[in-house]
Amino acid sequence: MVDVPVAAAITDVALMNASQMGMKALGAGMAVGLTGIGAGVAEMAIGSAAVGATAENKDVFGLVLLLTVIPETIVIFGLVVALLLIF
Amino acid sequence: MLTPRQMSRLLIVASKDRMGTVVNELYRRHLFHIEDFVDQASPEYEGFKIGTPLAGATEAATDLVNVRAIENTFSIESEAIVAKTRAAQTDMVGRIEHELPAITKEVEALTGRRARLEAGIKENEQKIAEITPFASIPLDLDLYYGYSRFVVFAGYVARDVSIAVPNEKFYLKGKSQNFIVVVAPLEHRAEVERVLQEASYQAVTIPAESGTPQSRIDFYSGQISAAKKEIEEIQVKIDGIKQKHAEFLVACEEILKCKVEQTEAPLRFATTNETFVAEGWVPTESVAEVTQALEQATGGKIFVKELSVDYEHDSVPVEYDNPSFAKPAQMLMDVYSRPKYTELDPTLMVSIVFPIFFGLILGDVGYGLLLLVMSFGLRKFMTGDEGTMLLKVLRNASISSIFFGLLYSECLGFALPWSPIMFSRHLKIGAHAVGHGPEVPELMILAIWIGLLHITLGRVLGMANHARQDHGAHRTKAILANAGWICVMWGILMVIWSMVPMPYMPNFTTLPKLVLTLNITALIGVVMLVAGVLFIARESALEIVELPTIISHVLSYARIVAVGLSSVAIAMVINFIAIGMLIEPQLKSLTIIGVLFIVMGVVVFLIGHALNLALGILGGGLHSIRLHYVEFFTKFYKGGGKKYSPFGLKRRFTED
């Protein structure tokens, strides 16, 4: 008679764990995806301006590359959060 | 090694009649970087004028233009030609005088003929276009003109028309346009014109030809094909000349370029009526060599003096001084910016760290070997200086990839027969995935450690750069500010270590607590942090807003793990789709459709890995170099040095 609730409880725990894993995966996906979109939007304008500036004067390549990749930090943070969530 | 090659400023003065000898000697030595003389630039050069070119400058320039024009006709590119033998300068001078005019004449005759033929083809095509509308009307072309009492209209109309006056009309309905020919007596001209205008008439020229339209079209088509055939023959002849003379032409170009550069050198010197003065830069170890050579060439009738260098105002040209294994990385430096003369040259560090980062990211024996083969195979096609350097960078990077591939135990996404020596990056993809899975936290810590050390190195170099370049109070402040950045970074770390235990990092959490919840290391950390911030603010208070970059720059090194893992994931997914899903199930019971699936699997495998390799080069290369440019260089490196380009030419096709 005791077995049934215990078995049910085990199934419940397993289910809960599984759903927690799912939520974690979802969170990780959102962390990378949304930050990726953010970085993309930010880099869009900088990138086009950078290409224009480089076309006018090649010497600024190093500087504009720096400016272009500044927003990448956002997606790196997202990625770190995602990796910490999953592993 | 860590600094550019040392340069000395030389002043050369001699009488004008020795100018040719001096220029020739300097050109031959290929060491003297000329500082261009600018009129009225400095007070000590008052009364000096820019020199005039030596004799023969105009002729050489004209010849050079001719040679380049011929090379252009033949589409010869000197880059692509590998000289079998080098022609001697003296032979070449004679050959330029005798052979070049003949070749020029021959080429001009051929290209002239070709141009005339092409013009003829255009003209004939125009005539055919004029006749074509009349082709479907059953009239000879000579019936359209030459009347004194009739008028002929020919052209396109929107619709058919009915003309009230006496006339003869041909109407031809077309798809988009309708063609009409009307012959009417001269006195009814106005009436016919009016009717035609109503139908939006567009006149066409009546061709001055005789015979049926078709026969004329055939005649002109015949002429066009004959001309085309002749052009082909001319092309064959031009190709023949190209084969025969390509090497001679590039050698000519080289000789003439030398001559033009030499004869025009006085335009960069300061001159008076009788003397000339040249200023420029020579690597310090070659000063004696250049001085001696000049004295020998002029018989001692020259004044050469080493001037003192004013590092604040002189822009000293920069030549790298690196051991041979680090030379390819100079290309990566030039893409960013050449170091200033007074600055530390980080090429050596880039040449060591870049391949390590690349290997850590790609880390796959299979891809590494493919890249290694590629870097050797492409040598035939990329012969330029930069191309060769790029391939050498690629070679070093691929060797590093193989090394780390062995450590990671990875080959095209499969595991090698041993378990990973370093942290595992094997993901659990596919139905029978076993094992531990990737050790992501450990890899992340590794990346963070790399970042911490790399950034600290950058800051230390920054201190050294400020110590070399700045003076007075600013120097101390700048050095302390850099030390402050290091203090803040390690201070934050000390605080974190005292609060959270982390794998592969010092654990200070067990130390007894002294004040509030802080133990001794945490207190040291806080002191370092505060002191660091003060040092930074002393140099420039605005820098305080940059403090968060300490964290973001260190975390940025996580990309070494992230990009690497994504590359592993793609490789494993390709293997799973190609082998696990397409090939393996079919091998159990082979059918005809099964063979098709297997072929498909092989295709997926090849295309997938080719794509992943391309992504691997991009990801590995770009992210590694970005970590240098953004995270490393911003700590100490400005760049903006002037390239050392000595007067002279590296000859490829000729010799003195």
XYZ file of C-alpha atoms in Angstrom:
743
model
C 0.000 0.000 0.000
C 2.858 2.345 0.734
C 4.523 1.655 -2.615
C 2.059 3.544 -4.734
C 2.531 7.055 -3.218
C 6.322 6.571 -3.201
C 6.313 5.579 -6.855
C 4.083 8.538 -7.620
C 6.403 10.826 -5.702
C 9.427 9.516 -7.646
C 7.631 10.132 -10.927
C 6.751 13.606 -9.710
C 10.369 14.392 -8.864
C 11.554 13.037 -12.202
C 8.935 15.109 -13.982
C 9.906 18.185 -12.017
C 13.574 17.674 -12.815
C 12.812 17.227 -16.482
C 10.698 20.348 -16.606
C 13.396 22.270 -14.760
C 15.936 21.141 -17.349
C 13.563 22.303 -20.069
C 13.155 25.712 -18.477
C 16.926 26.012 -18.126
C 17.434 25.180 -21.788
C 14.770 27.686 -22.740
C 16.415 30.346 -20.598
C 19.813 29.622 -22.082
C 18.423 29.821 -25.588
C 16.773 33.135 -24.860
C 19.932 34.486 -23.258
C 21.992 33.818 -26.386
C 19.253 34.601 -28.905
C 18.084 37.909 -27.501
C 21.569 39.205 -26.747
C 22.553 38.144 -30.264
C 19.748 40.237 -31.712
C 20.782 43.135 -29.482
C 24.401 42.947 -30.560
C 23.351 42.647 -34.179
C 21.162 45.731 -34.070
C 23.898 47.717 -32.357
C 26.609 46.570 -34.747
C 24.492 47.284 -37.806
C 24.912 51.042 -37.743
C 28.495 50.980 -36.479
C 29.489 48.459 -39.114
C 28.135 50.408 -42.046
C 29.747 53.601 -40.818
C 32.995 51.705 -40.280
C 33.031 50.369 -43.836
C 32.414 53.881 -45.126
C 35.210 55.322 -43.027
C 37.632 52.608 -44.117
C 36.782 53.273 -47.760
C 37.767 56.912 -47.263
C 40.881 56.256 -45.235
C 42.419 52.827 -44.841
C 44.443 53.811 -41.776
C 41.400 53.835 -39.515
C 40.776 50.104 -39.993
C 42.134 49.146 -36.577
C 40.129 51.800 -34.807
C 36.830 51.084 -36.559
C 37.224 47.348 -35.994
C 37.448 48.181 -32.298
C 34.336 50.313 -32.435
C 32.426 47.703 -34.422
C 33.010 44.887 -31.962
C 32.210 46.850 -28.816
C 28.542 45.679 -28.725
C 29.706 42.075 -29.034
C 30.270 42.146 -25.302
C 26.489 41.888 -24.857
C 26.250 38.556 -26.630
C 29.326 37.249 -24.833
C 27.582 37.988 -21.531
C 24.510 36.176 -22.843
C 26.635 33.232 -23.808
C 28.325 33.069 -20.418
C 24.953 33.108 -18.704
C 23.691 30.362 -21.005
C 26.695 28.132 -20.439
C 26.458 28.596 -16.664
C 22.742 27.737 -16.800
C 23.215 24.506 -18.722
C 26.440 23.081 -17.293
C 63.242 42.162 -30.717
C 60.497 43.952 -28.824
C 61.436 47.274 -30.386
C 61.634 48.357 -34.008
C 65.032 48.394 -35.704
C 67.181 51.319 -34.591
C 67.423 54.094 -37.159
C 69.928 56.887 -37.682
C 69.364 60.132 -39.504
C 71.907 60.791 -42.235
C 72.741 64.039 -43.992
C 74.418 63.730 -47.372
C 75.947 66.748 -49.098
C 77.853 66.710 -52.384
C 78.321 68.760 -55.512
C 75.627 68.477 -58.140
C 77.796 66.724 -60.711
C 78.114 63.776 -58.302
C 74.341 63.497 -57.930
C 74.004 60.669 -60.472
C 76.714 58.591 -58.780
C 75.271 59.145 -55.309
C 71.718 58.317 -56.389
C 72.911 55.180 -58.157
C 74.879 54.019 -55.111
C 71.991 54.702 -52.706
C 69.605 52.880 -55.016
C 71.880 49.862 -55.233
C 72.286 49.629 -51.446
C 68.510 49.767 -50.878
C 68.939 51.110 -47.351
C 68.352 54.862 -47.460
C 64.817 56.026 -46.620
C 64.639 59.485 -48.203
C 63.048 62.238 -46.156
C 61.390 64.337 -48.870
C 62.552 67.932 -49.010
C 59.623 70.321 -48.882
C 60.193 73.864 -50.159
C 60.426 76.496 -47.408
C 59.585 73.986 -44.725
C 62.312 74.865 -42.251
C 64.398 77.987 -41.715
C 67.744 76.172 -42.009
C 66.909 75.309 -45.606
C 66.368 78.889 -46.702
C 67.594 79.504 -50.228
C 67.422 75.824 -51.195
C 65.260 74.629 -54.036
C 63.815 71.265 -55.019
C 66.144 69.549 -57.509
C 65.450 68.842 -61.155
C 65.368 65.308 -62.596
C 68.563 63.830 -63.999
C 69.124 63.471 -67.740
C 67.078 60.748 -69.417
C 64.124 60.992 -67.046
C 61.594 61.880 -69.735
C 62.726 59.154 -72.143
C 62.661 56.508 -69.421
C 59.213 57.632 -68.288
C 57.870 57.490 -71.861
C 59.344 54.016 -72.381
C 57.866 52.877 -69.073
C 54.425 54.082 -70.113
C 54.832 52.189 -73.415
C 55.899 48.976 -71.713
C 53.009 49.193 -69.272
C 50.605 49.810 -72.153
C 51.857 46.672 -73.912
C 51.653 44.670 -70.703
C 48.118 45.930 -70.327
C 47.244 44.788 -73.869
C 48.630 41.364 -73.091
C 47.223 41.404 -69.576
C 50.614 40.433 -68.191
C 50.899 40.706 -64.438
C 54.439 40.810 -63.135
C 53.237 39.307 -59.843
C 52.211 36.127 -61.628
C 55.466 35.653 -63.532
C 58.295 33.646 -62.058
C 61.596 34.513 -63.699
C 63.654 31.501 -64.795
C 66.819 33.473 -65.347
C 67.686 36.990 -64.414
C 68.727 39.258 -67.259
C 71.846 41.357 -66.788
C 71.282 45.094 -66.611
C 73.771 45.901 -69.385
C 72.198 43.387 -71.810
C 68.782 44.751 -71.023
C 69.703 48.355 -71.796
C 70.753 47.316 -75.309
C 67.685 45.148 -75.783
C 65.382 47.930 -74.646
C 66.889 50.182 -77.323
C 66.620 47.619 -80.114
C 63.813 45.233 -79.352
C 61.328 47.381 -77.509
C 60.499 49.712 -80.461
C 60.002 46.690 -82.724
C 57.688 44.983 -80.260
C 55.826 48.231 -79.662
C 55.376 48.681 -83.428
C 54.178 45.115 -83.932
C 51.751 45.312 -81.044
C 50.476 48.700 -82.145
C 49.905 47.408 -85.685
C 48.004 44.399 -84.381
C 45.900 46.277 -81.873
C 45.231 49.020 -84.448
C 44.040 46.431 -86.967
C 41.911 44.813 -84.280
C 40.355 48.155 -83.352
C 39.553 48.890 -87.030
C 37.984 45.461 -87.469
C 35.901 45.913 -84.344
C 34.727 49.304 -85.607
C 33.862 47.675 -88.978
C 31.824 44.992 -87.217
C 29.891 47.665 -85.325
C 29.227 49.556 -88.577
C 27.997 46.441 -90.368
C 25.793 45.487 -87.448
C 24.300 48.959 -87.609
C 23.573 48.485 -91.320
C 21.959 45.109 -90.708
C 19.798 46.700 -88.032
C 18.729 49.356 -90.526
C 17.830 46.845 -93.245
C 16.110 44.263 -91.024
C 12.683 46.048 -90.884
C 12.501 45.994 -94.703
C 13.327 42.288 -94.926
C 9.713 41.116 -94.936
C 8.537 43.546 -97.605
C 8.778 42.182 -101.153
C 10.607 45.167 -102.637
C 14.190 45.667 -103.696
C 15.981 48.259 -101.649
C 16.745 50.490 -104.629
C 12.985 50.993 -105.152
C 12.766 53.069 -101.976
C 14.608 56.161 -103.175
C 15.546 58.216 -106.201
C 12.012 59.466 -107.163
C 11.293 63.007 -108.328
C 7.449 62.767 -108.266
C 6.872 60.391 -105.383
C 7.575 60.444 -101.707
C 8.348 57.307 -99.647
C 7.430 56.935 -95.977
C 8.829 54.075 -93.931
C 8.451 53.637 -90.215
C 6.553 52.212 -87.279
C 2.909 52.968 -86.510
C 0.590 52.060 -83.674
C -2.165 50.755 -86.005
C -3.038 50.319 -89.661
C -4.208 53.450 -91.460
C -6.418 54.057 -94.478
C -5.234 56.901 -96.671
C -7.787 58.746 -98.809
C -5.348 59.932 -101.494
C -3.858 57.616 -104.184
C -0.991 55.626 -102.743
C 0.698 52.271 -102.480
C 1.005 50.804 -98.997
C 2.686 47.844 -97.307
C 1.594 47.107 -93.789
C 3.236 44.508 -91.579
C 1.784 43.640 -88.232
C 4.469 42.884 -85.656
C 4.435 41.774 -82.043
C 5.186 45.084 -80.386
C 5.467 47.392 -83.387
C 3.802 47.543 -86.799
C 5.928 48.427 -89.823
C 4.510 50.505 -92.644
C 5.785 51.665 -96.037
C 3.726 54.185 -98.009
C 4.536 55.518 -101.478
C 2.433 58.504 -102.538
C 2.594 61.270 -105.150
C 4.557 64.289 -103.990
C 1.550 66.635 -104.004
C -0.264 64.516 -101.387
C 2.634 64.504 -99.012
C 0.954 66.718 -96.390
C -2.194 64.591 -96.311
C -0.307 61.316 -95.922
C 1.882 62.802 -93.233
C -1.175 63.933 -91.291
C -2.829 60.513 -91.429
C 0.396 58.797 -90.362
C 0.974 61.238 -87.499
C -2.438 60.355 -86.135
C -1.273 56.740 -85.904
C 1.853 57.914 -83.959
C 4.219 57.356 -86.838
C 7.974 56.991 -86.150
C 10.108 57.274 -89.278
C 13.121 54.988 -89.896
C 16.020 55.845 -92.195
C 15.775 54.322 -95.606
C 19.051 52.483 -96.246
C 20.998 53.558 -99.348
C 21.361 50.014 -100.677
C 20.421 48.069 -103.755
C 19.209 44.480 -104.179
C 16.865 42.481 -101.997
C 17.088 43.196 -98.261
C 17.929 39.574 -97.457
C 20.879 39.502 -99.863
C 22.275 42.667 -98.287
C 21.862 41.251 -94.793
C 23.664 38.090 -95.861
C 26.421 40.193 -97.421
C 27.025 42.181 -94.249
C 26.790 39.108 -92.015
C 29.460 37.509 -94.179
C 31.690 40.529 -93.663
C 31.146 40.407 -89.897
C 32.092 36.761 -89.628
C 35.183 37.356 -91.763
C 36.211 40.210 -89.471
C 35.591 38.082 -86.392
C 37.784 35.351 -87.836
C 40.575 37.844 -88.465
C 40.273 39.156 -84.907
C 40.701 35.623 -83.650
C 43.831 35.274 -85.756
C 45.151 38.545 -84.346
C 44.417 37.290 -80.835
C 46.433 34.144 -81.566
C 49.313 36.308 -82.800
C 49.097 38.533 -79.701
C 49.121 35.444 -77.486
C 52.199 34.258 -79.362
C 53.965 37.545 -78.714
C 52.874 37.390 -75.097
C 54.355 33.920 -74.685
C 57.577 34.996 -76.332
C 58.129 38.359 -74.730
C 56.378 38.289 -71.335
C 59.592 37.846 -69.393
C 61.389 40.442 -71.446
C 58.581 42.926 -70.885
C 58.466 42.546 -67.114
C 62.270 42.826 -67.053
C 61.966 46.003 -69.169
C 59.421 47.390 -66.754
C 61.705 46.689 -63.840
C 64.752 48.317 -65.466
C 62.778 51.338 -66.576
C 61.127 51.681 -63.190
C 64.586 51.691 -61.607
C 65.722 54.291 -64.099
C 62.690 56.521 -63.550
C 62.990 56.285 -59.777
C 66.671 57.115 -59.939
C 66.387 59.999 -62.384
C 63.511 61.495 -60.456
C 65.160 61.166 -57.035
C 66.528 64.752 -57.148
C 62.911 65.933 -56.890
C 63.154 64.810 -53.264
C 66.471 66.545 -52.557
C 67.277 70.125 -51.621
C 69.650 71.835 -54.057
C 71.559 75.081 -54.506
C 73.242 76.135 -57.732
C 76.234 73.868 -57.208
C 75.370 71.372 -54.467
C 72.613 69.114 -53.276
C 71.553 67.970 -49.807
C 69.735 64.695 -49.108
C 68.339 63.776 -45.722
C 67.056 60.380 -44.752
C 67.104 57.353 -42.510
C 69.362 54.317 -42.433
C 69.303 51.401 -39.971
C 71.989 52.240 -37.418
C 73.985 49.066 -38.089
C 74.250 50.026 -41.787
C 75.426 53.625 -41.327
C 79.098 52.697 -41.723
C 78.345 50.592 -44.791
C 76.421 53.369 -46.537
C 78.957 56.054 -45.646
C 81.832 53.946 -46.881
C 80.067 53.025 -50.102
C 79.253 56.656 -50.842
C 82.807 57.792 -50.162
C 84.175 55.068 -52.384
C 81.792 55.875 -55.216
C 82.572 59.574 -55.181
C 86.248 59.296 -54.384
C 85.806 60.920 -50.994
C 84.260 64.083 -52.416
C 81.146 63.874 -50.308
C 80.046 64.926 -46.836
C 78.045 62.387 -44.871
C 77.018 63.105 -41.291
C 74.851 61.315 -38.759
C 72.407 63.837 -37.274
C 70.939 63.660 -33.816
C 67.361 62.398 -33.667
C 64.569 64.394 -32.057
C 62.026 61.707 -31.172
C 59.330 64.267 -30.362
C 59.245 65.909 -33.781
C 60.984 63.618 -36.276
C 58.782 60.904 -37.666
C 61.234 58.055 -37.716
C 60.397 55.320 -40.246
C 59.726 51.963 -38.643
C 61.177 48.644 -39.748
C 60.326 45.491 -37.829
C 63.145 43.663 -36.128
C 61.889 40.173 -35.369
C 63.262 36.637 -35.348
C 62.326 34.802 -38.528
C 59.553 32.688 -36.969
C 57.724 35.846 -35.875
C 57.949 37.611 -39.250
C 54.610 36.393 -40.690
C 52.789 38.023 -37.774
C 54.014 41.407 -39.021
C 51.215 41.173 -41.553
C 48.681 40.978 -38.724
C 50.334 44.023 -37.173
C 50.241 46.041 -40.402
C 46.517 45.355 -40.767
C 46.011 47.128 -37.437
C 48.754 49.722 -37.555
C 52.545 49.704 -37.638
C 54.096 50.492 -34.244
C 55.524 53.930 -33.642
C 59.303 54.132 -33.460
C 59.299 54.786 -29.716
C 56.739 52.094 -28.959
C 57.213 48.458 -27.996
C 56.603 46.181 -30.956
C 54.241 43.363 -29.880
C 54.750 41.282 -33.049
C 56.659 38.584 -31.157
C 53.838 38.138 -28.664
C 51.220 38.085 -31.413
C 53.219 35.481 -33.324
C 53.223 33.189 -30.294
C 49.778 33.820 -28.814
C 47.751 34.014 -32.038
C 48.412 30.375 -33.059
C 47.704 29.227 -29.486
C 44.316 30.955 -29.483
C 43.587 29.581 -32.951
C 44.499 26.076 -31.812
C 42.436 26.363 -28.640
C 39.427 27.382 -30.725
C 39.724 24.987 -33.680
C 41.575 22.174 -31.841
C 40.929 19.328 -34.295
C 43.511 17.032 -35.856
C 41.535 16.521 -39.074
C 40.841 20.195 -39.723
C 44.390 21.067 -38.696
C 45.850 18.663 -41.257
C 43.517 19.965 -43.974
C 44.602 23.534 -43.202
C 48.250 22.520 -43.212
C 47.850 20.961 -46.667
C 45.999 24.085 -47.777
C 48.708 26.424 -46.529
C 51.297 24.544 -48.575
C 49.060 23.962 -51.595
C 48.094 27.624 -51.975
C 51.730 28.746 -52.154
C 51.692 28.395 -55.927
C 48.771 30.767 -56.250
C 49.601 33.357 -53.618
C 53.074 34.543 -54.494
C 52.945 38.125 -53.225
C 54.704 39.137 -50.028
C 51.494 39.488 -48.042
C 50.041 36.270 -49.431
C 53.118 34.293 -48.409
C 53.017 35.778 -44.929
C 49.319 34.978 -44.593
C 49.965 31.368 -45.579
C 52.755 31.127 -43.018
C 50.416 32.469 -40.341
C 47.899 29.828 -41.453
C 50.594 27.135 -41.312
C 51.535 28.023 -37.733
C 47.869 28.171 -36.757
C 47.177 24.748 -38.281
C 50.126 23.133 -36.517
C 48.770 24.534 -33.270
C 45.304 23.164 -34.164
C 46.755 19.684 -34.638
C 48.559 19.915 -31.298
C 45.449 20.986 -29.413
C 43.406 18.464 -31.412
C 45.598 15.728 -29.968
C 45.059 17.144 -26.473
C 41.302 17.482 -26.981
C 41.240 14.057 -28.719
C 39.261 15.314 -31.700
C 39.442 14.488 -35.397
C 36.668 15.773 -37.701
C 34.301 15.675 -34.745
C 35.142 12.034 -33.872
C 37.010 11.056 -30.753
C 40.554 9.777 -31.138
C 41.374 6.423 -29.471
C 42.390 8.105 -26.217
C 40.339 10.179 -23.805
C 41.016 13.934 -23.820
C 44.298 14.899 -22.168
C 43.095 18.451 -21.692
C 39.482 19.273 -20.846
C 36.951 17.385 -22.906
C 34.895 19.205 -25.524
C 32.982 16.082 -26.640
C 29.288 16.878 -26.709
C 26.620 14.269 -26.272
C 25.088 14.242 -29.712
C 23.417 11.228 -31.279
C 21.656 8.150 -29.942
C 24.665 6.260 -28.581
C 26.491 9.228 -27.132
C 28.354 8.144 -24.044
C 30.936 9.618 -21.756
C 31.218 12.563 -19.526
C 30.124 15.338 -21.881
C 31.962 18.613 -22.225
C 33.719 20.090 -19.219
C 32.390 23.556 -19.870
C 32.977 25.183 -16.447
C 36.602 23.991 -16.462
C 37.117 25.284 -20.013
C 35.567 28.604 -19.035
C 37.916 28.953 -16.093
C 40.815 28.172 -18.427
C 39.646 30.915 -20.810
C 39.289 33.366 -17.925
C 42.820 32.574 -16.748
C 44.136 33.191 -20.267
C 42.264 36.478 -20.334
C 43.587 37.583 -16.949
C 47.179 36.842 -17.879
C 46.898 38.335 -21.368
C 45.350 41.550 -20.081
C 47.859 41.825 -17.236
C 50.659 41.418 -19.791
C 49.036 44.164 -21.858
C 48.940 46.514 -18.871
C 52.566 45.762 -17.988
C 53.552 46.577 -21.556
C 51.475 49.739 -21.206
C 53.568 50.723 -18.193
C 56.748 50.074 -20.178
C 55.457 52.140 -23.137
C 54.625 55.120 -20.934
C 58.015 54.829 -19.250
C 59.676 54.976 -22.677
C 57.551 57.679 -24.254
C 56.403 60.153 -21.624
C 58.248 62.669 -19.502
C 57.889 64.386 -16.142
C 54.821 64.214 -13.951
C 52.658 62.758 -16.706
C 54.980 59.774 -16.982
C 54.547 58.790 -13.338
C 50.792 59.316 -13.472
C 50.421 57.234 -16.613
C 52.530 54.383 -15.261
C 50.616 54.393 -11.968
C 47.290 54.453 -13.818
C 48.270 51.277 -15.660
C 49.327 49.706 -12.376
C 45.966 50.870 -11.012
C 44.116 48.920 -13.709
C 46.050 45.781 -12.767
C 45.291 46.406 -9.065
C 41.566 46.811 -9.670
C 41.388 43.621 -11.738
C 43.290 41.438 -9.268
C 41.543 43.164 -6.345
C 38.154 42.147 -7.680
C 39.494 38.612 -8.140
C 40.783 38.472 -4.559
C 37.359 39.493 -3.269
C 35.636 36.876 -5.436
C 38.090 34.155 -4.367
C 37.435 34.937 -0.718
C 33.686 34.546 -1.168
C 33.078 31.791 -3.740
C 35.142 28.613 -4.139
C 35.882 27.900 -7.804
C 37.657 25.017 -9.539
C 41.214 25.670 -10.722
C 41.365 28.949 -8.821
C 42.761 29.783 -5.381
C 40.262 29.149 -2.616
C 40.426 31.724 0.207
C 36.949 31.049 1.622
C 38.297 28.945 4.478
C 40.422 31.760 5.943
C 39.136 33.222 9.253
C 36.935 36.288 8.947
C 38.375 39.528 10.343
C 36.015 42.440 9.698
C 32.291 41.928 9.024
C 32.244 39.011 6.590
C 35.608 39.845 5.067
C 38.701 37.732 5.625
C 42.295 38.866 5.145
C 42.456 38.256 1.367
C 39.144 40.012 0.808
C 40.476 43.015 2.725
C 43.633 43.058 0.616
C 41.413 42.857 -2.465
C 39.316 45.824 -1.350
C 42.432 47.883 -0.610
C 43.853 47.039 -4.068
C 40.561 47.958 -5.697
C 40.319 51.342 -3.975
C 43.993 52.168 -4.560
C 43.673 51.167 -8.186
C 40.637 53.362 -8.743
C 42.494 56.290 -7.141
C 45.517 55.791 -9.409
C 43.281 55.658 -12.472
C 41.341 58.761 -11.429
C 44.565 60.682 -10.829
C 45.502 60.366 -14.490
C 42.043 61.042 -15.847
C 38.789 61.002 -13.901
C 36.844 60.175 -17.050
C 38.557 56.786 -17.211
C 36.413 55.713 -14.246
C 33.480 55.083 -16.573
C 35.663 52.487 -18.309
C 35.898 50.362 -15.155
C 33.240 47.814 -16.257
C 35.462 46.916 -19.215
C 37.671 45.082 -16.747
C 34.948 42.484 -16.390
C 33.752 42.549 -19.983
C 37.249 42.223 -21.418
C 38.113 39.258 -19.216
C 34.802 37.555 -19.984
C 35.395 38.259 -23.653
C 38.021 35.508 -23.608
C 35.147 33.084 -23.044
C 34.766 33.217 -26.817
C 37.760 30.883 -27.027
C 35.549 28.202 -25.480
C 32.267 29.263 -27.046
C 33.415 29.470 -30.661
C 35.369 26.251 -30.225
C 32.406 24.370 -28.779
C 30.133 25.549 -31.581
C 32.621 24.242 -34.129
C 32.745 20.856 -32.343
C 28.941 20.780 -32.184
C 28.587 21.406 -35.926
C 31.149 18.704 -36.722
C 29.399 16.171 -34.483
C 25.982 17.001 -35.911
C 27.309 16.504 -39.436
C 28.746 13.138 -38.444
C 25.468 12.139 -36.792
C 23.356 13.076 -39.819
C 25.730 11.609 -42.391
C 26.773 8.424 -40.635
C 24.283 7.813 -37.827
C 21.143 8.692 -39.775
C 21.962 8.087 -43.452
C 24.756 5.545 -43.868
C 24.691 3.171 -40.883
C 21.017 2.050 -41.021
C 21.409 1.180 -44.714
C 24.529 -0.916 -44.209
C 22.530 -3.501 -42.216
C 20.591 -4.611 -45.316
C 21.865 -3.154 -48.552
C 19.265 -2.211 -51.188
C 19.391 -0.017 -54.298
C 17.675 2.861 -52.484
C 20.027 2.191 -49.594
C 23.009 2.866 -51.875
C 21.396 6.188 -52.794
C 21.123 7.051 -49.117
C 24.757 6.140 -48.578
C 25.818 8.416 -51.455
C 23.710 11.168 -49.916
C 25.376 10.567 -46.570
C 28.816 10.906 -48.135
C 27.772 14.161 -49.825
C 26.423 15.569 -46.541
C 29.652 14.537 -44.817
C 31.898 16.242 -47.385
C 29.910 19.457 -47.820
C 29.242 19.731 -44.101
C 32.870 19.421 -43.119
C 34.013 21.765 -45.892
C 31.563 24.351 -44.565
C 32.616 23.793 -40.986
C 36.269 24.127 -41.966
C 35.551 27.470 -43.614
C 33.662 28.567 -40.499
C 36.537 27.296 -38.391
C 39.085 29.424 -40.261
C 36.842 32.474 -39.990
C 35.892 31.869 -36.384
C 39.318 30.805 -35.204
C 41.170 33.487 -37.126
C 38.887 36.449 -36.617
C 38.174 35.855 -32.961
C 41.824 35.226 -32.099
C 42.953 38.369 -33.865
C 40.095 40.342 -32.365
C 41.179 39.326 -28.878
C 44.551 40.834 -29.755
C 43.272 43.998 -31.399
C 40.526 44.820 -28.924
C 41.407 43.286 -25.582
C 45.220 43.252 -25.764
C 46.294 46.238 -27.876
C 43.956 48.744 -26.243
C 45.969 48.367 -23.044
C 49.260 49.635 -24.409
C 49.418 49.984 -28.172
C 48.772 53.059 -30.305
C 50.526 52.389 -33.611
C 50.611 54.851 -36.472
C 54.293 54.470 -37.315
C 55.601 55.365 -40.763
C 56.707 52.431 -42.891
C 60.431 52.237 -43.620
C 60.645 52.126 -47.413
C 64.271 52.391 -48.464
C 65.180 53.992 -51.770
C 65.739 51.155 -54.225
C 63.931 48.143 -55.600
C 63.965 44.461 -54.787
C 64.753 43.161 -58.254
C 63.029 40.016 -59.409
C 63.784 39.807 -63.117
C 67.076 41.607 -63.613
C 70.420 42.006 -61.923
C 73.082 44.651 -61.856
